[in-house]
Amino acid sequence: MQVVLSKRDKEQLVIKLHQKCKTIREIASVAHLSFSDIGTIIRREDGHDKDDDIKTKDLKNKSKDTQALFLFSRGKLPIDVSIELDLSDLKSTIY
């Protein structure tokens, strides 16, 4: 019987295997992910995800609406977006 892991479970598995000094090839074999997906997870965990840094820096000059949509695209919950952007009424920002 094959167990299907959620995206979050696979990410945690990649991080755990990376911490055990497994190679990307070994991690790919176990987690059933591409090398690029594994690299992205590892860079994000190590704090070296340059794409996110660039997007976040560019976002500072954007409207609250754009910032909120970006955070939603990253999987943030409405309450988290409201807190991060210091919004009193999240509905008016989205609609």
PDB file of N, CA and C in Angstrom:
ATOM      1  N   MET A   1       0.841  -1.175   0.000  1.00  0.00           N
ATOM      2  CA  MET A   1       0.000   0.000   0.000  1.00  0.00           C
ATOM      3  C   MET A   1       0.893   1.248   0.000  1.00  0.00           C
ATOM      4  N   GLN A   2       0.567   2.183  -0.856  1.00  0.00           N
ATOM      5  CA  GLN A   2       1.357   3.400  -0.977  1.00  0.00           C
ATOM      6  C   GLN A   2       0.698   4.528  -0.188  1.00  0.00           C
ATOM      7  N   VAL A   3       1.497   5.232   0.606  1.00  0.00           N
ATOM      8  CA  VAL A   3       1.010   6.345   1.403  1.00  0.00           C
ATOM      9  C   VAL A   3       1.211   7.633   0.617  1.00  0.00           C
ATOM     10  N   VAL A   4       0.153   8.453   0.532  1.00  0.00           N
ATOM     11  CA  VAL A   4       0.236   9.728  -0.172  1.00  0.00           C
ATOM     12  C   VAL A   4       0.467  10.823   0.866  1.00  0.00           C
ATOM     13  N   LEU A   5       1.564  11.563   0.685  1.00  0.00           N
ATOM     14  CA  LEU A   5       1.911  12.625   1.621  1.00  0.00           C
ATOM     15  C   LEU A   5       1.408  13.970   1.101  1.00  0.00           C
ATOM     16  N   SER A   6       1.010  14.820   2.015  1.00  0.00           N
ATOM     17  CA  SER A   6       0.616  16.176   1.638  1.00  0.00           C
ATOM     18  C   SER A   6       1.871  16.979   1.274  1.00  0.00           C
ATOM     19  N   LYS A   7       1.648  18.133   0.691  1.00  0.00           N
ATOM     20  CA  LYS A   7       2.772  19.002   0.304  1.00  0.00           C
ATOM     21  C   LYS A   7       3.617  19.355   1.530  1.00  0.00           C
ATOM     22  N   ARG A   8       2.953  19.701   2.621  1.00  0.00           N
ATOM     23  CA  ARG A   8       3.658  20.073   3.846  1.00  0.00           C
ATOM     24  C   ARG A   8       4.467  18.888   4.395  1.00  0.00           C
ATOM     25  N   ASP A   9       3.874  17.682   4.341  1.00  0.00           N
ATOM     26  CA  ASP A   9       4.583  16.488   4.816  1.00  0.00           C
ATOM     27  C   ASP A   9       5.824  16.216   3.968  1.00  0.00           C
ATOM     28  N   LYS A  10       5.694  16.407   2.648  1.00  0.00           N
ATOM     29  CA  LYS A  10       6.849  16.201   1.767  1.00  0.00           C
ATOM     30  C   LYS A  10       7.948  17.216   2.052  1.00  0.00           C
ATOM     31  N   GLU A  11       7.553  18.466   2.302  1.00  0.00           N
ATOM     32  CA  GLU A  11       8.542  19.492   2.622  1.00  0.00           C
ATOM     33  C   GLU A  11       9.273  19.149   3.913  1.00  0.00           C
ATOM     34  N   GLN A  12       8.531  18.689   4.912  1.00  0.00           N
ATOM     35  CA  GLN A  12       9.153  18.310   6.180  1.00  0.00           C
ATOM     36  C   GLN A  12      10.081  17.118   5.994  1.00  0.00           C
ATOM     37  N   LEU A  13       9.692  16.178   5.135  1.00  0.00           N
ATOM     38  CA  LEU A  13      10.536  15.016   4.843  1.00  0.00           C
ATOM     39  C   LEU A  13      11.832  15.465   4.166  1.00  0.00           C
ATOM     40  N   VAL A  14      11.721  16.379   3.209  1.00  0.00           N
ATOM     41  CA  VAL A  14      12.916  16.901   2.518  1.00  0.00           C
ATOM     42  C   VAL A  14      13.851  17.560   3.520  1.00  0.00           C
ATOM     43  N   ILE A  15      13.315  18.385   4.393  1.00  0.00           N
ATOM     44  CA  ILE A  15      14.136  19.089   5.383  1.00  0.00           C
ATOM     45  C   ILE A  15      14.812  18.092   6.315  1.00  0.00           C
ATOM     46  N   LYS A  16      14.067  17.109   6.760  1.00  0.00           N
ATOM     47  CA  LYS A  16      14.613  16.091   7.669  1.00  0.00           C
ATOM     48  C   LYS A  16      15.745  15.314   6.992  1.00  0.00           C
ATOM     49  N   LEU A  17      15.543  14.901   5.751  1.00  0.00           N
ATOM     50  CA  LEU A  17      16.583  14.160   5.027  1.00  0.00           C
ATOM     51  C   LEU A  17      17.790  15.037   4.733  1.00  0.00           C
ATOM     52  N   HIS A  18      17.551  16.309   4.414  1.00  0.00           N
ATOM     53  CA  HIS A  18      18.652  17.242   4.171  1.00  0.00           C
ATOM     54  C   HIS A  18      19.498  17.426   5.430  1.00  0.00           C
ATOM     55  N   GLN A  19      18.836  17.503   6.575  1.00  0.00           N
ATOM     56  CA  GLN A  19      19.559  17.649   7.843  1.00  0.00           C
ATOM     57  C   GLN A  19      20.383  16.403   8.167  1.00  0.00           C
ATOM     58  N   LYS A  20      19.986  15.266   7.600  1.00  0.00           N
ATOM     59  CA  LYS A  20      20.744  14.016   7.790  1.00  0.00           C
ATOM     60  C   LYS A  20      21.827  13.855   6.722  1.00  0.00           C
ATOM     61  N   CYS A  21      22.076  14.956   5.978  1.00  0.00           N
ATOM     62  CA  CYS A  21      23.140  15.005   4.955  1.00  0.00           C
ATOM     63  C   CYS A  21      22.902  14.040   3.795  1.00  0.00           C
ATOM     64  N   LYS A  22      21.650  13.800   3.461  1.00  0.00           N
ATOM     65  CA  LYS A  22      21.332  12.985   2.300  1.00  0.00           C
ATOM     66  C   LYS A  22      21.509  13.833   1.047  1.00  0.00           C
ATOM     67  N   THR A  23      21.881  13.185  -0.056  1.00  0.00           N
ATOM     68  CA  THR A  23      22.047  13.905  -1.318  1.00  0.00           C
ATOM     69  C   THR A  23      20.678  14.219  -1.914  1.00  0.00           C
ATOM     70  N   ILE A  24      20.672  15.145  -2.859  1.00  0.00           N
ATOM     71  CA  ILE A  24      19.410  15.499  -3.519  1.00  0.00           C
ATOM     72  C   ILE A  24      18.854  14.279  -4.253  1.00  0.00           C
ATOM     73  N   ARG A  25      19.712  13.483  -4.824  1.00  0.00           N
ATOM     74  CA  ARG A  25      19.275  12.269  -5.526  1.00  0.00           C
ATOM     75  C   ARG A  25      18.592  11.301  -4.552  1.00  0.00           C
ATOM     76  N   GLU A  26      19.154  11.143  -3.367  1.00  0.00           N
ATOM     77  CA  GLU A  26      18.548  10.265  -2.353  1.00  0.00           C
ATOM     78  C   GLU A  26      17.206  10.825  -1.875  1.00  0.00           C
ATOM     79  N   ILE A  27      17.165  12.136  -1.674  1.00  0.00           N
ATOM     80  CA  ILE A  27      15.925  12.779  -1.223  1.00  0.00           C
ATOM     81  C   ILE A  27      14.847  12.628  -2.292  1.00  0.00           C
ATOM     82  N   ALA A  28      15.200  12.828  -3.561  1.00  0.00           N
ATOM     83  CA  ALA A  28      14.239  12.704  -4.657  1.00  0.00           C
ATOM     84  C   ALA A  28      13.668  11.298  -4.725  1.00  0.00           C
ATOM     85  N   SER A  29      14.503  10.315  -4.484  1.00  0.00           N
ATOM     86  CA  SER A  29      14.072   8.921  -4.523  1.00  0.00           C
ATOM     87  C   SER A  29      13.044   8.621  -3.425  1.00  0.00           C
ATOM     88  N   VAL A  30      13.249   9.179  -2.259  1.00  0.00           N
ATOM     89  CA  VAL A  30      12.354   8.926  -1.127  1.00  0.00           C
ATOM     90  C   VAL A  30      11.096   9.788  -1.192  1.00  0.00           C
ATOM     91  N   ALA A  31      11.261  11.081  -1.479  1.00  0.00           N
ATOM     92  CA  ALA A  31      10.140  12.031  -1.422  1.00  0.00           C
ATOM     93  C   ALA A  31       9.349  12.106  -2.729  1.00  0.00           C
ATOM     94  N   HIS A  32       9.898  11.543  -3.809  1.00  0.00           N
ATOM     95  CA  HIS A  32       9.252  11.591  -5.123  1.00  0.00           C
ATOM     96  C   HIS A  32       8.989  13.032  -5.566  1.00  0.00           C
ATOM     97  N   LEU A  33      10.054  13.845  -5.481  1.00  0.00           N
ATOM     98  CA  LEU A  33      10.005  15.237  -5.914  1.00  0.00           C
ATOM     99  C   LEU A  33      11.140  15.481  -6.900  1.00  0.00           C
ATOM    100  N   SER A  34      10.996  16.517  -7.708  1.00  0.00           N
ATOM    101  CA  SER A  34      12.049  16.865  -8.655  1.00  0.00           C
ATOM    102  C   SER A  34      13.209  17.538  -7.923  1.00  0.00           C
ATOM    103  N   PHE A  35      14.362  17.540  -8.579  1.00  0.00           N
ATOM    104  CA  PHE A  35      15.541  18.185  -7.997  1.00  0.00           C
ATOM    105  C   PHE A  35      15.277  19.666  -7.747  1.00  0.00           C
ATOM    106  N   SER A  36      14.595  20.316  -8.689  1.00  0.00           N
ATOM    107  CA  SER A  36      14.345  21.750  -8.521  1.00  0.00           C
ATOM    108  C   SER A  36      13.403  22.023  -7.345  1.00  0.00           C
ATOM    109  N   ASP A  37      12.377  21.189  -7.158  1.00  0.00           N
ATOM    110  CA  ASP A  37      11.487  21.358  -6.005  1.00  0.00           C
ATOM    111  C   ASP A  37      12.244  21.163  -4.697  1.00  0.00           C
ATOM    112  N   ILE A  38      13.110  20.172  -4.670  1.00  0.00           N
ATOM    113  CA  ILE A  38      13.912  19.911  -3.468  1.00  0.00           C
ATOM    114  C   ILE A  38      14.845  21.092  -3.202  1.00  0.00           C
ATOM    115  N   GLY A  39      15.491  21.592  -4.246  1.00  0.00           N
ATOM    116  CA  GLY A  39      16.377  22.747  -4.093  1.00  0.00           C
ATOM    117  C   GLY A  39      15.650  23.961  -3.554  1.00  0.00           C
ATOM    118  N   THR A  40      14.433  24.188  -4.059  1.00  0.00           N
ATOM    119  CA  THR A  40      13.630  25.322  -3.595  1.00  0.00           C
ATOM    120  C   THR A  40      13.318  25.185  -2.109  1.00  0.00           C
ATOM    121  N   ILE A  41      12.924  24.003  -1.691  1.00  0.00           N
ATOM    122  CA  ILE A  41      12.597  23.761  -0.274  1.00  0.00           C
ATOM    123  C   ILE A  41      13.827  23.979   0.598  1.00  0.00           C
ATOM    124  N   ILE A  42      14.961  23.457   0.174  1.00  0.00           N
ATOM    125  CA  ILE A  42      16.195  23.575   0.960  1.00  0.00           C
ATOM    126  C   ILE A  42      16.648  25.032   1.044  1.00  0.00           C
ATOM    127  N   ARG A  43      16.597  25.755  -0.093  1.00  0.00           N
ATOM    128  CA  ARG A  43      16.997  27.174  -0.074  1.00  0.00           C
ATOM    129  C   ARG A  43      16.079  27.990   0.833  1.00  0.00           C
ATOM    130  N   ARG A  44      14.796  27.717   0.758  1.00  0.00           N
ATOM    131  CA  ARG A  44      13.849  28.448   1.603  1.00  0.00           C
ATOM    132  C   ARG A  44      14.119  28.148   3.081  1.00  0.00           C
ATOM    133  N   GLU A  45      14.387  26.902   3.401  1.00  0.00           N
ATOM    134  CA  GLU A  45      14.660  26.511   4.783  1.00  0.00           C
ATOM    135  C   GLU A  45      15.961  27.140   5.285  1.00  0.00           C
ATOM    136  N   ASP A  46      16.957  27.216   4.411  1.00  0.00           N
ATOM    137  CA  ASP A  46      18.250  27.787   4.787  1.00  0.00           C
ATOM    138  C   ASP A  46      18.263  29.316   4.716  1.00  0.00           C
ATOM    139  N   GLY A  47      17.162  29.905   4.218  1.00  0.00           N
ATOM    140  CA  GLY A  47      17.080  31.364   4.132  1.00  0.00           C
ATOM    141  C   GLY A  47      17.781  31.946   2.926  1.00  0.00           C
ATOM    142  N   HIS A  48      17.945  31.140   1.873  1.00  0.00           N
ATOM    143  CA  HIS A  48      18.654  31.613   0.686  1.00  0.00           C
ATOM    144  C   HIS A  48      17.774  31.665  -0.540  1.00  0.00           C
ATOM    145  N   ASP A  49      16.482  31.816  -0.366  1.00  0.00           N
ATOM    146  CA  ASP A  49      15.568  31.860  -1.507  1.00  0.00           C
ATOM    147  C   ASP A  49      15.553  33.278  -2.075  1.00  0.00           C
ATOM    148  N   LYS A  50      16.396  33.540  -3.054  1.00  0.00           N
ATOM    149  CA  LYS A  50      16.582  34.879  -3.603  1.00  0.00           C
ATOM    150  C   LYS A  50      15.329  35.410  -4.280  1.00  0.00           C
ATOM    151  N   ASP A  51      14.558  34.542  -4.938  1.00  0.00           N
ATOM    152  CA  ASP A  51      13.350  34.991  -5.627  1.00  0.00           C
ATOM    153  C   ASP A  51      12.374  35.625  -4.658  1.00  0.00           C
ATOM    154  N   ASP A  52      12.170  35.005  -3.491  1.00  0.00           N
ATOM    155  CA  ASP A  52      11.253  35.564  -2.501  1.00  0.00           C
ATOM    156  C   ASP A  52      11.770  36.883  -1.956  1.00  0.00           C
ATOM    157  N   ASP A  53      13.095  36.999  -1.762  1.00  0.00           N
ATOM    158  CA  ASP A  53      13.676  38.240  -1.254  1.00  0.00           C
ATOM    159  C   ASP A  53      13.426  39.389  -2.226  1.00  0.00           C
ATOM    160  N   ILE A  54      13.639  39.140  -3.500  1.00  0.00           N
ATOM    161  CA  ILE A  54      13.447  40.170  -4.514  1.00  0.00           C
ATOM    162  C   ILE A  54      11.985  40.584  -4.572  1.00  0.00           C
ATOM    163  N   LYS A  55      11.082  39.622  -4.580  1.00  0.00           N
ATOM    164  CA  LYS A  55       9.657  39.928  -4.648  1.00  0.00           C
ATOM    165  C   LYS A  55       9.201  40.697  -3.417  1.00  0.00           C
ATOM    166  N   THR A  56       9.704  40.315  -2.254  1.00  0.00           N
ATOM    167  CA  THR A  56       9.316  40.982  -1.017  1.00  0.00           C
ATOM    168  C   THR A  56       9.819  42.418  -1.002  1.00  0.00           C
ATOM    169  N   LYS A  57      11.045  42.658  -1.468  1.00  0.00           N
ATOM    170  CA  LYS A  57      11.590  44.020  -1.517  1.00  0.00           C
ATOM    171  C   LYS A  57      10.785  44.893  -2.476  1.00  0.00           C
ATOM    172  N   ASP A  58      10.437  44.351  -3.637  1.00  0.00           N
ATOM    173  CA  ASP A  58       9.652  45.097  -4.616  1.00  0.00           C
ATOM    174  C   ASP A  58       8.249  45.380  -4.096  1.00  0.00           C
ATOM    175  N   LEU A  59       7.762  44.519  -3.246  1.00  0.00           N
ATOM    176  CA  LEU A  59       6.398  44.627  -2.741  1.00  0.00           C
ATOM    177  C   LEU A  59       6.217  45.778  -1.768  1.00  0.00           C
ATOM    178  N   LYS A  60       7.261  46.203  -1.110  1.00  0.00           N
ATOM    179  CA  LYS A  60       7.165  47.269  -0.115  1.00  0.00           C
ATOM    180  C   LYS A  60       6.605  48.565  -0.705  1.00  0.00           C
ATOM    181  N   ASN A  61       6.861  48.788  -1.982  1.00  0.00           N
ATOM    182  CA  ASN A  61       6.405  50.018  -2.639  1.00  0.00           C
ATOM    183  C   ASN A  61       5.028  49.868  -3.275  1.00  0.00           C
ATOM    184  N   LYS A  62       4.434  48.693  -3.165  1.00  0.00           N
ATOM    185  CA  LYS A  62       3.136  48.426  -3.786  1.00  0.00           C
ATOM    186  C   LYS A  62       1.998  48.760  -2.828  1.00  0.00           C
ATOM    187  N   SER A  63       0.795  48.782  -3.373  1.00  0.00           N
ATOM    188  CA  SER A  63      -0.389  49.087  -2.566  1.00  0.00           C
ATOM    189  C   SER A  63      -0.671  47.951  -1.578  1.00  0.00           C
ATOM    190  N   LYS A  64      -1.472  48.252  -0.586  1.00  0.00           N
ATOM    191  CA  LYS A  64      -1.857  47.240   0.408  1.00  0.00           C
ATOM    192  C   LYS A  64      -2.614  46.104  -0.268  1.00  0.00           C
ATOM    193  N   ASP A  65      -3.401  46.417  -1.296  1.00  0.00           N
ATOM    194  CA  ASP A  65      -4.138  45.387  -2.026  1.00  0.00           C
ATOM    195  C   ASP A  65      -3.183  44.387  -2.661  1.00  0.00           C
ATOM    196  N   THR A  66      -2.167  44.902  -3.334  1.00  0.00           N
ATOM    197  CA  THR A  66      -1.186  44.049  -3.990  1.00  0.00           C
ATOM    198  C   THR A  66      -0.416  43.230  -2.973  1.00  0.00           C
ATOM    199  N   GLN A  67      -0.025  43.849  -1.874  1.00  0.00           N
ATOM    200  CA  GLN A  67       0.688  43.131  -0.819  1.00  0.00           C
ATOM    201  C   GLN A  67      -0.177  42.009  -0.254  1.00  0.00           C
ATOM    202  N   ALA A  68      -1.468  42.292  -0.047  1.00  0.00           N
ATOM    203  CA  ALA A  68      -2.386  41.284   0.491  1.00  0.00           C
ATOM    204  C   ALA A  68      -2.512  40.107  -0.470  1.00  0.00           C
ATOM    205  N   LEU A  69      -2.679  40.391  -1.765  1.00  0.00           N
ATOM    206  CA  LEU A  69      -2.797  39.318  -2.748  1.00  0.00           C
ATOM    207  C   LEU A  69      -1.529  38.469  -2.804  1.00  0.00           C
ATOM    208  N   PHE A  70      -0.371  39.117  -2.702  1.00  0.00           N
ATOM    209  CA  PHE A  70       0.890  38.375  -2.689  1.00  0.00           C
ATOM    210  C   PHE A  70       0.942  37.431  -1.481  1.00  0.00           C
ATOM    211  N   LEU A  71       0.564  37.928  -0.315  1.00  0.00           N
ATOM    212  CA  LEU A  71       0.589  37.097   0.888  1.00  0.00           C
ATOM    213  C   LEU A  71      -0.403  35.944   0.782  1.00  0.00           C
ATOM    214  N   PHE A  72      -1.569  36.191   0.202  1.00  0.00           N
ATOM    215  CA  PHE A  72      -2.540  35.108  -0.008  1.00  0.00           C
ATOM    216  C   PHE A  72      -1.968  34.056  -0.948  1.00  0.00           C
ATOM    217  N   SER A  73      -1.246  34.492  -1.975  1.00  0.00           N
ATOM    218  CA  SER A  73      -0.656  33.545  -2.927  1.00  0.00           C
ATOM    219  C   SER A  73       0.418  32.688  -2.257  1.00  0.00           C
ATOM    220  N   ARG A  74       0.972  33.173  -1.173  1.00  0.00           N
ATOM    221  CA  ARG A  74       1.976  32.423  -0.411  1.00  0.00           C
ATOM    222  C   ARG A  74       1.345  31.543   0.667  1.00  0.00           C
ATOM    223  N   GLY A  75      -0.006  31.495   0.689  1.00  0.00           N
ATOM    224  CA  GLY A  75      -0.688  30.600   1.614  1.00  0.00           C
ATOM    225  C   GLY A  75      -1.019  31.198   2.964  1.00  0.00           C
ATOM    226  N   LYS A  76      -0.857  32.509   3.100  1.00  0.00           N
ATOM    227  CA  LYS A  76      -1.192  33.160   4.374  1.00  0.00           C
ATOM    228  C   LYS A  76      -2.699  33.175   4.582  1.00  0.00           C
ATOM    229  N   LEU A  77      -3.117  33.082   5.812  1.00  0.00           N
ATOM    230  CA  LEU A  77      -4.529  33.175   6.170  1.00  0.00           C
ATOM    231  C   LEU A  77      -4.941  34.645   6.239  1.00  0.00           C
ATOM    232  N   PRO A  78      -6.234  34.939   6.044  1.00  0.00           N
ATOM    233  CA  PRO A  78      -6.686  36.332   6.092  1.00  0.00           C
ATOM    234  C   PRO A  78      -6.289  37.058   7.377  1.00  0.00           C
ATOM    235  N   ILE A  79      -6.361  36.391   8.501  1.00  0.00           N
ATOM    236  CA  ILE A  79      -5.999  37.037   9.767  1.00  0.00           C
ATOM    237  C   ILE A  79      -4.511  37.376   9.784  1.00  0.00           C
ATOM    238  N   ASP A  80      -3.677  36.494   9.222  1.00  0.00           N
ATOM    239  CA  ASP A  80      -2.234  36.747   9.170  1.00  0.00           C
ATOM    240  C   ASP A  80      -1.919  37.942   8.263  1.00  0.00           C
ATOM    241  N   VAL A  81      -2.622  38.024   7.134  1.00  0.00           N
ATOM    242  CA  VAL A  81      -2.436  39.143   6.206  1.00  0.00           C
ATOM    243  C   VAL A  81      -2.832  40.445   6.880  1.00  0.00           C
ATOM    244  N   SER A  82      -3.966  40.407   7.571  1.00  0.00           N
ATOM    245  CA  SER A  82      -4.455  41.599   8.263  1.00  0.00           C
ATOM    246  C   SER A  82      -3.445  42.087   9.298  1.00  0.00           C
ATOM    247  N   ILE A  83      -2.873  41.165  10.037  1.00  0.00           N
ATOM    248  CA  ILE A  83      -1.890  41.522  11.066  1.00  0.00           C
ATOM    249  C   ILE A  83      -0.611  42.055  10.435  1.00  0.00           C
ATOM    250  N   GLU A  84      -0.111  41.344   9.423  1.00  0.00           N
ATOM    251  CA  GLU A  84       1.161  41.738   8.803  1.00  0.00           C
ATOM    252  C   GLU A  84       1.081  43.106   8.129  1.00  0.00           C
ATOM    253  N   LEU A  85      -0.066  43.420   7.521  1.00  0.00           N
ATOM    254  CA  LEU A  85      -0.214  44.690   6.816  1.00  0.00           C
ATOM    255  C   LEU A  85      -0.871  45.765   7.666  1.00  0.00           C
ATOM    256  N   ASP A  86      -1.156  45.432   8.912  1.00  0.00           N
ATOM    257  CA  ASP A  86      -1.782  46.365   9.848  1.00  0.00           C
ATOM    258  C   ASP A  86      -3.096  46.917   9.274  1.00  0.00           C
ATOM    259  N   LEU A  87      -3.964  45.978   8.887  1.00  0.00           N
ATOM    260  CA  LEU A  87      -5.254  46.343   8.303  1.00  0.00           C
ATOM    261  C   LEU A  87      -6.347  46.198   9.349  1.00  0.00           C
ATOM    262  N   SER A  88      -7.211  47.172   9.433  1.00  0.00           N
ATOM    263  CA  SER A  88      -8.304  47.081  10.387  1.00  0.00           C
ATOM    264  C   SER A  88      -9.498  46.345   9.783  1.00  0.00           C
ATOM    265  N   ASP A  89      -9.689  46.449   8.451  1.00  0.00           N
ATOM    266  CA  ASP A  89     -10.807  45.802   7.803  1.00  0.00           C
ATOM    267  C   ASP A  89     -10.305  45.127   6.535  1.00  0.00           C
ATOM    268  N   LEU A  90     -10.087  43.825   6.623  1.00  0.00           N
ATOM    269  CA  LEU A  90      -9.511  43.079   5.503  1.00  0.00           C
ATOM    270  C   LEU A  90     -10.467  43.029   4.313  1.00  0.00           C
ATOM    271  N   LYS A  91     -11.777  43.000   4.544  1.00  0.00           N
ATOM    272  CA  LYS A  91     -12.743  42.916   3.450  1.00  0.00           C
ATOM    273  C   LYS A  91     -12.599  44.099   2.488  1.00  0.00           C
ATOM    274  N   SER A  92     -12.442  45.283   3.005  1.00  0.00           N
ATOM    275  CA  SER A  92     -12.352  46.455   2.137  1.00  0.00           C
ATOM    276  C   SER A  92     -11.070  46.440   1.309  1.00  0.00           C
ATOM    277  N   THR A  93     -10.052  45.763   1.775  1.00  0.00           N
ATOM    278  CA  THR A  93      -8.805  45.680   1.037  1.00  0.00           C
ATOM    279  C   THR A  93      -8.906  44.718  -0.142  1.00  0.00           C
ATOM    280  N   ILE A  94      -9.638  43.646   0.050  1.00  0.00           N
ATOM    281  CA  ILE A  94      -9.704  42.609  -0.976  1.00  0.00           C
ATOM    282  C   ILE A  94     -10.733  42.956  -2.043  1.00  0.00           C
ATOM    283  N   TYR A  95     -11.858  43.541  -1.670  1.00  0.00           N
ATOM    284  CA  TYR A  95     -12.949  43.764  -2.622  1.00  0.00           C
ATOM    285  C   TYR A  95     -12.925  45.149  -3.194  1.00  0.00           C
TER     286      TYR A  95
END
